[in-house]
Amino acid sequence: MTGFAVRLDEVSKRYRPAPGQVVTALDRVSLSVEAGSVVALVGPSGSGKSTLLHLVGAMDTADEGRIRVGERELTELSRRDQTAYRRTIGFVFQRFHLLPALTVVDNVAAPLLPRRGAADVVPRARALLDAVGLDGKGDVLPSRLSGGEQQRVAIARALLSDPGLVLADEPTGNLDSATGAAIVDLLLRLRKERGMTILVATHDRSVAERCDRIVRLADGRTVG
Ligand SMILES: Nc1ncnc2c1ncn2[C@@H]1O[C@H](COP(=O)(O)OP(=O)(O)OP(=O)(O)O)[C@@H](O)[C@H]1O
Ligand SMILES: [Mg+2]
C-alpha cells in the first residue's frame, strides 16, 4: 500500500455544545500532506488537533470545505463508503483502547475477525506483533504488558488493514519520554517499510521534531 496524500481546502468545523452556543473548532483550515510523509500537528489544548484527525478519519463531517484523502473526496462519500474508507486507514489513540478480555493477538486481529474470508487474519496479526517488537507476547492479556507495549499492540492493530494513512492522536501521551521516543521510532520505521502517510497530534516537542514536518494550529487555524 502506498501512502495517501491528504488535502484540506478551507475546512471549517463548528460544535454546538449547548443551545445558542457555538464553538469553532476549525476555521477555514487548508493543508496539503504529501503521500508517505509523517506530519506532526501541534498547538495548545483546544486548538483543533483532534477535530482535524476526526474529520480526516471520517469519524465526523466538516461543515464547510473539502477533504481529499488519496482518491477519495470525503465530503462526497455515502455512509457506506465512509465505512469502507475507514477500513483503509489506521487509528492510534492516547489510551490504547485494547479489549481487556482478549489476548494480545486477538486484540490485533479483532477489527477483521467478524468478517468472512478472514482465515489468515490471526497469522497476519502475529506477523504484525513481530514487526512491532512483540513476538512471543501474543497469547497474554493486555494487562500483563507495559504502557509502551500496549501502545505497540494498538499500532499493530492499526496496521492490520495495511492502511494508506495512520491517524495518531497523542500516541505518546500516556508514556514516559523514553518509551514515547521508542514509539515514534517504531512509527518512523513502519512508515519507511510500508510507505503509509502518518498524521500525529502531539503535545510533545521531541515527538514533533522527529517528524518530517510540523503543522501548528491555534484557535482552529493553521499558523506559521
Ligand atoms: N464533541 C464536541 N462537542 C463540543 N465541542 C467540542 C467537541 N469536540 C471538541 N470540541 C471543542 O472544539 C475545540 C477543539 O477541540 P479539539 O479536541 O480538536 O482540540 P485539541 O487540539 O485536540 O486539544 P487537546 O490538545 O486538549 O487534545 C475545543 O474548543 C473543544 O472544546
Ligand atoms: Mg486532542
PDB file of C-alpha atoms and ligand atoms in Angstrom:
ATOM      1  CA  MET A   1       0.000   0.000   0.000  1.00  0.00           C
ATOM      2  CA  THR A   2       1.432   3.373  -0.926  1.00  0.00           C
ATOM      3  CA  GLY A   3       0.520   6.232   1.331  1.00  0.00           C
ATOM      4  CA  PHE A   4      -2.416   8.518   0.703  1.00  0.00           C
ATOM      5  CA  ALA A   5      -1.904  12.198   0.041  1.00  0.00           C
ATOM      6  CA  VAL A   6      -4.161  14.319   2.256  1.00  0.00           C
ATOM      7  CA  ARG A   7      -5.547  17.687   1.287  1.00  0.00           C
ATOM      8  CA  LEU A   8      -7.816  20.034   3.189  1.00  0.00           C
ATOM      9  CA  ASP A   9      -9.315  23.071   1.471  1.00  0.00           C
ATOM     10  CA  GLU A  10     -10.867  25.745   3.671  1.00  0.00           C
ATOM     11  CA  VAL A  11     -12.235  23.235   6.153  1.00  0.00           C
ATOM     12  CA  SER A  12     -14.395  24.522   8.993  1.00  0.00           C
ATOM     13  CA  LYS A  13     -15.987  22.625  11.841  1.00  0.00           C
ATOM     14  CA  ARG A  14     -18.284  24.029  14.488  1.00  0.00           C
ATOM     15  CA  TYR A  15     -19.691  22.319  17.541  1.00  0.00           C
ATOM     16  CA  ARG A  16     -22.862  23.310  19.324  1.00  0.00           C
ATOM     17  CA  PRO A  17     -22.281  22.085  22.861  1.00  0.00           C
ATOM     18  CA  ALA A  18     -25.471  23.773  24.149  1.00  0.00           C
ATOM     19  CA  PRO A  19     -28.377  25.687  22.610  1.00  0.00           C
ATOM     20  CA  GLY A  20     -27.159  29.079  21.441  1.00  0.00           C
ATOM     21  CA  GLN A  21     -23.517  28.147  21.947  1.00  0.00           C
ATOM     22  CA  VAL A  22     -21.135  27.664  19.033  1.00  0.00           C
ATOM     23  CA  VAL A  23     -17.501  26.574  19.213  1.00  0.00           C
ATOM     24  CA  THR A  24     -15.459  26.976  16.046  1.00  0.00           C
ATOM     25  CA  ALA A  25     -13.059  24.051  16.322  1.00  0.00           C
ATOM     26  CA  LEU A  26     -11.581  24.502  12.843  1.00  0.00           C
ATOM     27  CA  ASP A  27     -11.717  27.761  10.931  1.00  0.00           C
ATOM     28  CA  ARG A  28     -11.000  27.520   7.170  1.00  0.00           C
ATOM     29  CA  VAL A  29      -8.016  25.231   7.505  1.00  0.00           C
ATOM     30  CA  SER A  30      -6.105  24.394   4.336  1.00  0.00           C
ATOM     31  CA  LEU A  31      -3.348  21.837   4.395  1.00  0.00           C
ATOM     32  CA  SER A  32      -1.570  19.616   1.932  1.00  0.00           C
ATOM     33  CA  VAL A  33       0.229  16.499   3.163  1.00  0.00           C
ATOM     34  CA  GLU A  34       2.484  14.568   0.834  1.00  0.00           C
ATOM     35  CA  ALA A  35       1.914  10.839   0.442  1.00  0.00           C
ATOM     36  CA  GLY A  36       4.215   8.834   2.706  1.00  0.00           C
ATOM     37  CA  SER A  37       5.175  11.720   4.954  1.00  0.00           C
ATOM     38  CA  VAL A  38       4.937  11.916   8.736  1.00  0.00           C
ATOM     39  CA  VAL A  39       3.364  15.174   9.860  1.00  0.00           C
ATOM     40  CA  ALA A  40       3.046  16.400  13.443  1.00  0.00           C
ATOM     41  CA  LEU A  41       0.035  18.505  14.425  1.00  0.00           C
ATOM     42  CA  VAL A  42       0.874  20.699  17.374  1.00  0.00           C
ATOM     43  CA  GLY A  43      -0.880  23.506  19.216  1.00  0.00           C
ATOM     44  CA  PRO A  44      -2.435  24.324  22.556  1.00  0.00           C
ATOM     45  CA  SER A  45      -5.222  22.301  24.084  1.00  0.00           C
ATOM     46  CA  GLY A  46      -8.433  23.095  22.239  1.00  0.00           C
ATOM     47  CA  SER A  47      -6.671  24.293  19.067  1.00  0.00           C
ATOM     48  CA  GLY A  48      -8.402  21.687  16.906  1.00  0.00           C
ATOM     49  CA  LYS A  49      -5.885  18.848  16.517  1.00  0.00           C
ATOM     50  CA  SER A  50      -8.241  16.019  17.425  1.00  0.00           C
ATOM     51  CA  THR A  51     -11.053  17.597  15.434  1.00  0.00           C
ATOM     52  CA  LEU A  52      -8.840  17.640  12.354  1.00  0.00           C
ATOM     53  CA  LEU A  53      -7.935  13.967  12.826  1.00  0.00           C
ATOM     54  CA  HIS A  54     -11.599  13.040  13.301  1.00  0.00           C
ATOM     55  CA  LEU A  55     -12.577  14.774  10.056  1.00  0.00           C
ATOM     56  CA  VAL A  56      -9.717  13.223   8.075  1.00  0.00           C
ATOM     57  CA  GLY A  57     -10.724   9.857   9.545  1.00  0.00           C
ATOM     58  CA  ALA A  58     -14.376  10.390   8.521  1.00  0.00           C
ATOM     59  CA  MET A  59     -15.415   9.905  12.128  1.00  0.00           C
ATOM     60  CA  ASP A  60     -17.126  13.275  11.839  1.00  0.00           C
ATOM     61  CA  THR A  61     -18.025  15.588   8.955  1.00  0.00           C
ATOM     62  CA  ALA A  62     -16.893  19.104   8.122  1.00  0.00           C
ATOM     63  CA  ASP A  63     -19.370  21.979   7.983  1.00  0.00           C
ATOM     64  CA  GLU A  64     -17.529  23.615   5.101  1.00  0.00           C
ATOM     65  CA  GLY A  65     -14.628  22.898   2.815  1.00  0.00           C
ATOM     66  CA  ARG A  66     -13.271  19.817   1.131  1.00  0.00           C
ATOM     67  CA  ILE A  67     -11.110  16.964   2.361  1.00  0.00           C
ATOM     68  CA  ARG A  68      -9.390  14.683  -0.080  1.00  0.00           C
ATOM     69  CA  VAL A  69      -7.563  11.524   1.032  1.00  0.00           C
ATOM     70  CA  GLY A  70      -5.933   9.578  -1.781  1.00  0.00           C
ATOM     71  CA  GLU A  71      -8.561   9.327  -4.490  1.00  0.00           C
ATOM     72  CA  ARG A  72     -11.478   9.972  -2.172  1.00  0.00           C
ATOM     73  CA  GLU A  73     -13.343  13.215  -1.645  1.00  0.00           C
ATOM     74  CA  LEU A  74     -14.591  12.660   1.896  1.00  0.00           C
ATOM     75  CA  THR A  75     -17.421  15.169   1.691  1.00  0.00           C
ATOM     76  CA  GLU A  76     -18.951  13.183  -1.177  1.00  0.00           C
ATOM     77  CA  LEU A  77     -18.911   9.751   0.459  1.00  0.00           C
ATOM     78  CA  SER A  78     -22.121   7.953   1.358  1.00  0.00           C
ATOM     79  CA  ARG A  79     -22.391   6.371   4.813  1.00  0.00           C
ATOM     80  CA  ARG A  80     -21.431   3.030   3.344  1.00  0.00           C
ATOM     81  CA  ASP A  81     -18.440   4.472   1.503  1.00  0.00           C
ATOM     82  CA  GLN A  82     -17.339   6.208   4.712  1.00  0.00           C
ATOM     83  CA  THR A  83     -17.250   2.840   6.444  1.00  0.00           C
ATOM     84  CA  ALA A  84     -15.283   1.326   3.558  1.00  0.00           C
ATOM     85  CA  TYR A  85     -12.906   4.293   3.661  1.00  0.00           C
ATOM     86  CA  ARG A  86     -12.307   3.924   7.413  1.00  0.00           C
ATOM     87  CA  ARG A  87     -11.130   0.376   6.763  1.00  0.00           C
ATOM     88  CA  THR A  88      -8.304   1.767   4.625  1.00  0.00           C
ATOM     89  CA  ILE A  89      -6.865   3.884   7.411  1.00  0.00           C
ATOM     90  CA  GLY A  90      -5.485   3.105  10.873  1.00  0.00           C
ATOM     91  CA  PHE A  91      -6.151   4.846  14.188  1.00  0.00           C
ATOM     92  CA  VAL A  92      -3.922   5.048  17.250  1.00  0.00           C
ATOM     93  CA  PHE A  93      -5.086   6.804  20.427  1.00  0.00           C
ATOM     94  CA  GLN A  94      -3.587   8.062  23.674  1.00  0.00           C
ATOM     95  CA  ARG A  95      -5.492   5.451  25.692  1.00  0.00           C
ATOM     96  CA  PHE A  96      -4.675   2.361  23.773  1.00  0.00           C
ATOM     97  CA  HIS A  97      -8.310   1.133  23.662  1.00  0.00           C
ATOM     98  CA  LEU A  98      -7.402  -2.535  23.910  1.00  0.00           C
ATOM     99  CA  LEU A  99     -10.085  -5.030  24.885  1.00  0.00           C
ATOM    100  CA  PRO A 100      -9.046  -6.337  28.316  1.00  0.00           C
ATOM    101  CA  ALA A 101     -10.656  -9.770  27.961  1.00  0.00           C
ATOM    102  CA  LEU A 102      -8.957 -10.608  24.660  1.00  0.00           C
ATOM    103  CA  THR A 103      -5.396 -11.816  24.246  1.00  0.00           C
ATOM    104  CA  VAL A 104      -2.909  -9.529  22.577  1.00  0.00           C
ATOM    105  CA  VAL A 105      -3.109 -11.360  19.234  1.00  0.00           C
ATOM    106  CA  ASP A 106      -6.915 -11.319  19.292  1.00  0.00           C
ATOM    107  CA  ASN A 107      -6.837  -7.591  20.018  1.00  0.00           C
ATOM    108  CA  VAL A 108      -4.751  -7.079  16.885  1.00  0.00           C
ATOM    109  CA  ALA A 109      -6.986  -9.370  14.834  1.00  0.00           C
ATOM    110  CA  ALA A 110     -10.268  -8.053  16.290  1.00  0.00           C
ATOM    111  CA  PRO A 111     -11.108  -5.481  13.581  1.00  0.00           C
ATOM    112  CA  LEU A 112     -11.179  -8.189  10.895  1.00  0.00           C
ATOM    113  CA  LEU A 113     -12.276 -11.246  12.875  1.00  0.00           C
ATOM    114  CA  PRO A 114     -16.020 -10.796  12.263  1.00  0.00           C
ATOM    115  CA  ARG A 115     -15.507 -10.734   8.509  1.00  0.00           C
ATOM    116  CA  ARG A 116     -15.829 -13.774   6.338  1.00  0.00           C
ATOM    117  CA  GLY A 117     -12.822 -14.961   4.408  1.00  0.00           C
ATOM    118  CA  ALA A 118     -10.518 -13.663   7.118  1.00  0.00           C
ATOM    119  CA  ALA A 119      -8.940 -17.054   7.804  1.00  0.00           C
ATOM    120  CA  ASP A 120      -5.411 -15.719   7.579  1.00  0.00           C
ATOM    121  CA  VAL A 121      -6.083 -12.869   9.964  1.00  0.00           C
ATOM    122  CA  VAL A 122      -4.564 -14.441  13.081  1.00  0.00           C
ATOM    123  CA  PRO A 123      -1.276 -15.340  11.341  1.00  0.00           C
ATOM    124  CA  ARG A 124      -1.176 -11.801   9.967  1.00  0.00           C
ATOM    125  CA  ALA A 125      -1.772 -10.418  13.447  1.00  0.00           C
ATOM    126  CA  ARG A 126       1.153 -12.487  14.739  1.00  0.00           C
ATOM    127  CA  ALA A 127       3.388 -11.200  11.954  1.00  0.00           C
ATOM    128  CA  LEU A 128       2.437  -7.629  12.875  1.00  0.00           C
ATOM    129  CA  LEU A 129       3.253  -8.310  16.526  1.00  0.00           C
ATOM    130  CA  ASP A 130       6.707  -9.422  15.355  1.00  0.00           C
ATOM    131  CA  ALA A 131       7.005  -6.222  13.310  1.00  0.00           C
ATOM    132  CA  VAL A 132       6.320  -4.044  16.368  1.00  0.00           C
ATOM    133  CA  GLY A 133       8.746  -6.000  18.549  1.00  0.00           C
ATOM    134  CA  LEU A 134       6.227  -8.063  20.495  1.00  0.00           C
ATOM    135  CA  ASP A 135       6.990 -11.568  19.265  1.00  0.00           C
ATOM    136  CA  GLY A 136       6.147 -14.051  21.981  1.00  0.00           C
ATOM    137  CA  LYS A 137       3.596 -11.765  23.664  1.00  0.00           C
ATOM    138  CA  GLY A 138       0.591 -12.721  21.540  1.00  0.00           C
ATOM    139  CA  ASP A 139      -1.086 -15.056  23.993  1.00  0.00           C
ATOM    140  CA  VAL A 140      -1.104 -12.893  27.108  1.00  0.00           C
ATOM    141  CA  LEU A 141      -3.764 -10.404  28.185  1.00  0.00           C
ATOM    142  CA  PRO A 142      -3.019  -6.698  27.607  1.00  0.00           C
ATOM    143  CA  SER A 143      -2.989  -6.038  31.366  1.00  0.00           C
ATOM    144  CA  ARG A 144       0.252  -8.011  31.556  1.00  0.00           C
ATOM    145  CA  LEU A 145       2.018  -5.539  29.273  1.00  0.00           C
ATOM    146  CA  SER A 146       3.644  -2.177  29.981  1.00  0.00           C
ATOM    147  CA  GLY A 147       2.106   1.007  28.571  1.00  0.00           C
ATOM    148  CA  GLY A 148       4.634   1.130  25.736  1.00  0.00           C
ATOM    149  CA  GLU A 149       3.940  -2.491  24.873  1.00  0.00           C
ATOM    150  CA  GLN A 150       0.193  -1.844  24.907  1.00  0.00           C
ATOM    151  CA  GLN A 151       0.672   1.033  22.506  1.00  0.00           C
ATOM    152  CA  ARG A 152       2.679  -1.299  20.223  1.00  0.00           C
ATOM    153  CA  VAL A 153      -0.297  -3.657  20.247  1.00  0.00           C
ATOM    154  CA  ALA A 154      -2.558  -0.761  19.259  1.00  0.00           C
ATOM    155  CA  ILE A 155      -0.161   0.153  16.431  1.00  0.00           C
ATOM    156  CA  ALA A 156      -0.098  -3.455  15.198  1.00  0.00           C
ATOM    157  CA  ARG A 157      -3.915  -3.430  15.233  1.00  0.00           C
ATOM    158  CA  ALA A 158      -3.959  -0.161  13.255  1.00  0.00           C
ATOM    159  CA  LEU A 159      -1.753  -1.787  10.597  1.00  0.00           C
ATOM    160  CA  LEU A 160      -3.905  -4.879  10.130  1.00  0.00           C
ATOM    161  CA  SER A 161      -5.759  -3.444   7.144  1.00  0.00           C
ATOM    162  CA  ASP A 162      -2.479  -2.304   5.520  1.00  0.00           C
ATOM    163  CA  PRO A 163      -3.609   1.320   5.789  1.00  0.00           C
ATOM    164  CA  GLY A 164      -2.555   4.103   3.425  1.00  0.00           C
ATOM    165  CA  LEU A 165      -2.902   6.570   6.276  1.00  0.00           C
ATOM    166  CA  VAL A 166      -2.435   6.298  10.032  1.00  0.00           C
ATOM    167  CA  LEU A 167      -4.016   8.889  12.329  1.00  0.00           C
ATOM    168  CA  ALA A 168      -2.428   9.028  15.769  1.00  0.00           C
ATOM    169  CA  ASP A 169      -3.910  11.246  18.499  1.00  0.00           C
ATOM    170  CA  GLU A 170      -1.367  11.800  21.293  1.00  0.00           C
ATOM    171  CA  PRO A 171       0.088   8.321  20.848  1.00  0.00           C
ATOM    172  CA  THR A 172       2.794   9.002  23.447  1.00  0.00           C
ATOM    173  CA  GLY A 173       0.587  10.977  25.833  1.00  0.00           C
ATOM    174  CA  ASN A 174       0.374   8.187  28.409  1.00  0.00           C
ATOM    175  CA  LEU A 175       4.025   7.144  28.147  1.00  0.00           C
ATOM    176  CA  ASP A 176       7.264   8.320  29.723  1.00  0.00           C
ATOM    177  CA  SER A 177       9.605  10.121  27.353  1.00  0.00           C
ATOM    178  CA  ALA A 178      11.951   7.183  26.623  1.00  0.00           C
ATOM    179  CA  THR A 179       9.021   4.884  25.878  1.00  0.00           C
ATOM    180  CA  GLY A 180       7.389   7.620  23.824  1.00  0.00           C
ATOM    181  CA  ALA A 181      10.577   8.050  21.795  1.00  0.00           C
ATOM    182  CA  ALA A 182      10.604   4.313  21.077  1.00  0.00           C
ATOM    183  CA  ILE A 183       7.018   4.534  19.814  1.00  0.00           C
ATOM    184  CA  VAL A 184       7.992   7.369  17.464  1.00  0.00           C
ATOM    185  CA  ASP A 185      10.972   5.320  16.240  1.00  0.00           C
ATOM    186  CA  LEU A 186       8.582   2.477  15.567  1.00  0.00           C
ATOM    187  CA  LEU A 187       6.163   4.684  13.601  1.00  0.00           C
ATOM    188  CA  LEU A 188       9.036   6.122  11.538  1.00  0.00           C
ATOM    189  CA  ARG A 189      10.409   2.669  10.791  1.00  0.00           C
ATOM    190  CA  LEU A 190       6.990   1.333   9.813  1.00  0.00           C
ATOM    191  CA  ARG A 191       6.477   4.286   7.502  1.00  0.00           C
ATOM    192  CA  LYS A 192       9.819   3.552   5.847  1.00  0.00           C
ATOM    193  CA  GLU A 193       8.915  -0.103   5.381  1.00  0.00           C
ATOM    194  CA  ARG A 194       5.278   0.376   4.369  1.00  0.00           C
ATOM    195  CA  GLY A 195       5.103   3.865   2.921  1.00  0.00           C
ATOM    196  CA  MET A 196       1.920   4.986   4.629  1.00  0.00           C
ATOM    197  CA  THR A 197       1.219   8.610   5.467  1.00  0.00           C
ATOM    198  CA  ILE A 198       1.062   9.404   9.203  1.00  0.00           C
ATOM    199  CA  LEU A 199      -0.644  12.350  10.908  1.00  0.00           C
ATOM    200  CA  VAL A 200       0.219  12.600  14.582  1.00  0.00           C
ATOM    201  CA  ALA A 201      -1.277  15.088  17.032  1.00  0.00           C
ATOM    202  CA  THR A 202       1.124  15.672  19.889  1.00  0.00           C
ATOM    203  CA  HIS A 203       1.964  17.990  22.765  1.00  0.00           C
ATOM    204  CA  ASP A 204       5.455  16.538  22.932  1.00  0.00           C
ATOM    205  CA  ARG A 205       8.054  18.696  21.201  1.00  0.00           C
ATOM    206  CA  SER A 206      10.584  15.898  20.972  1.00  0.00           C
ATOM    207  CA  VAL A 207       7.992  13.793  19.145  1.00  0.00           C
ATOM    208  CA  ALA A 208       7.067  16.635  16.780  1.00  0.00           C
ATOM    209  CA  GLU A 209      10.681  17.444  15.973  1.00  0.00           C
ATOM    210  CA  ARG A 210      11.332  13.943  14.678  1.00  0.00           C
ATOM    211  CA  CYS A 211       8.524  14.131  12.154  1.00  0.00           C
ATOM    212  CA  ASP A 212       9.105  15.264   8.559  1.00  0.00           C
ATOM    213  CA  ARG A 213       7.061  18.374   9.087  1.00  0.00           C
ATOM    214  CA  ILE A 214       5.280  20.273  11.866  1.00  0.00           C
ATOM    215  CA  VAL A 215       1.886  21.927  11.322  1.00  0.00           C
ATOM    216  CA  ARG A 216       0.846  24.339  14.059  1.00  0.00           C
ATOM    217  CA  LEU A 217      -2.733  25.062  14.979  1.00  0.00           C
ATOM    218  CA  ALA A 218      -4.037  27.862  17.173  1.00  0.00           C
ATOM    219  CA  ASP A 219      -7.737  28.603  17.722  1.00  0.00           C
ATOM    220  CA  GLY A 220      -8.700  26.317  14.881  1.00  0.00           C
ATOM    221  CA  ARG A 221      -6.376  27.883  12.313  1.00  0.00           C
ATOM    222  CA  THR A 222      -3.005  26.895  10.923  1.00  0.00           C
ATOM    223  CA  VAL A 223      -0.262  29.286  11.970  1.00  0.00           C
ATOM    224  CA  GLY A 224       3.360  29.802  10.909  1.00  0.00           C
TER     225      GLY A 224
HETATM  226  N1  LIG B   1     -17.725  16.849  20.623  1.00  0.00           N
HETATM  227  C1  LIG B   1     -17.516  18.134  20.915  1.00  0.00           C
HETATM  228  N2  LIG B   1     -18.530  18.928  21.323  1.00  0.00           N
HETATM  229  C2  LIG B   1     -18.336  20.223  21.601  1.00  0.00           C
HETATM  230  N3  LIG B   1     -17.158  20.836  21.493  1.00  0.00           N
HETATM  231  C3  LIG B   1     -16.112  20.125  21.106  1.00  0.00           C
HETATM  232  C4  LIG B   1     -16.217  18.724  20.799  1.00  0.00           C
HETATM  233  N4  LIG B   1     -15.003  18.275  20.433  1.00  0.00           N
HETATM  234  C5  LIG B   1     -14.170  19.320  20.509  1.00  0.00           C
HETATM  235  N5  LIG B   1     -14.819  20.435  20.904  1.00  0.00           N
HETATM  236  C6  LIG B   1     -14.249  21.784  21.052  1.00  0.00           C
HETATM  237  O1  LIG B   1     -13.561  22.083  19.854  1.00  0.00           O
HETATM  238  C7  LIG B   1     -12.333  22.756  20.122  1.00  0.00           C
HETATM  239  C8  LIG B   1     -11.184  21.944  19.545  1.00  0.00           C
HETATM  240  O2  LIG B   1     -11.068  20.723  20.284  1.00  0.00           O
HETATM  241  P1  LIG B   1     -10.027  19.578  19.953  1.00  0.00           P
HETATM  242  O3  LIG B   1     -10.403  18.423  20.758  1.00  0.00           O
HETATM  243  O4  LIG B   1      -9.968  19.406  18.472  1.00  0.00           O
HETATM  244  O5  LIG B   1      -8.657  20.234  20.450  1.00  0.00           O
HETATM  245  P2  LIG B   1      -7.219  19.585  20.616  1.00  0.00           P
HETATM  246  O6  LIG B   1      -6.267  20.479  19.908  1.00  0.00           O
HETATM  247  O7  LIG B   1      -7.257  18.156  20.213  1.00  0.00           O
HETATM  248  O8  LIG B   1      -6.985  19.702  22.184  1.00  0.00           O
HETATM  249  P3  LIG B   1      -6.150  18.751  23.174  1.00  0.00           P
HETATM  250  O9  LIG B   1      -4.717  19.116  22.958  1.00  0.00           O
HETATM  251  O10 LIG B   1      -6.634  19.139  24.523  1.00  0.00           O
HETATM  252  O11 LIG B   1      -6.457  17.332  22.827  1.00  0.00           O
HETATM  253  C9  LIG B   1     -12.284  22.939  21.623  1.00  0.00           C
HETATM  254  O12 LIG B   1     -12.773  24.205  21.918  1.00  0.00           O
HETATM  255  C10 LIG B   1     -13.203  21.850  22.145  1.00  0.00           C
HETATM  256  O13 LIG B   1     -13.769  22.228  23.360  1.00  0.00           O
HETATM  257 MG    MG B   2      -6.945  16.377  21.220  1.00  0.00          MG
END
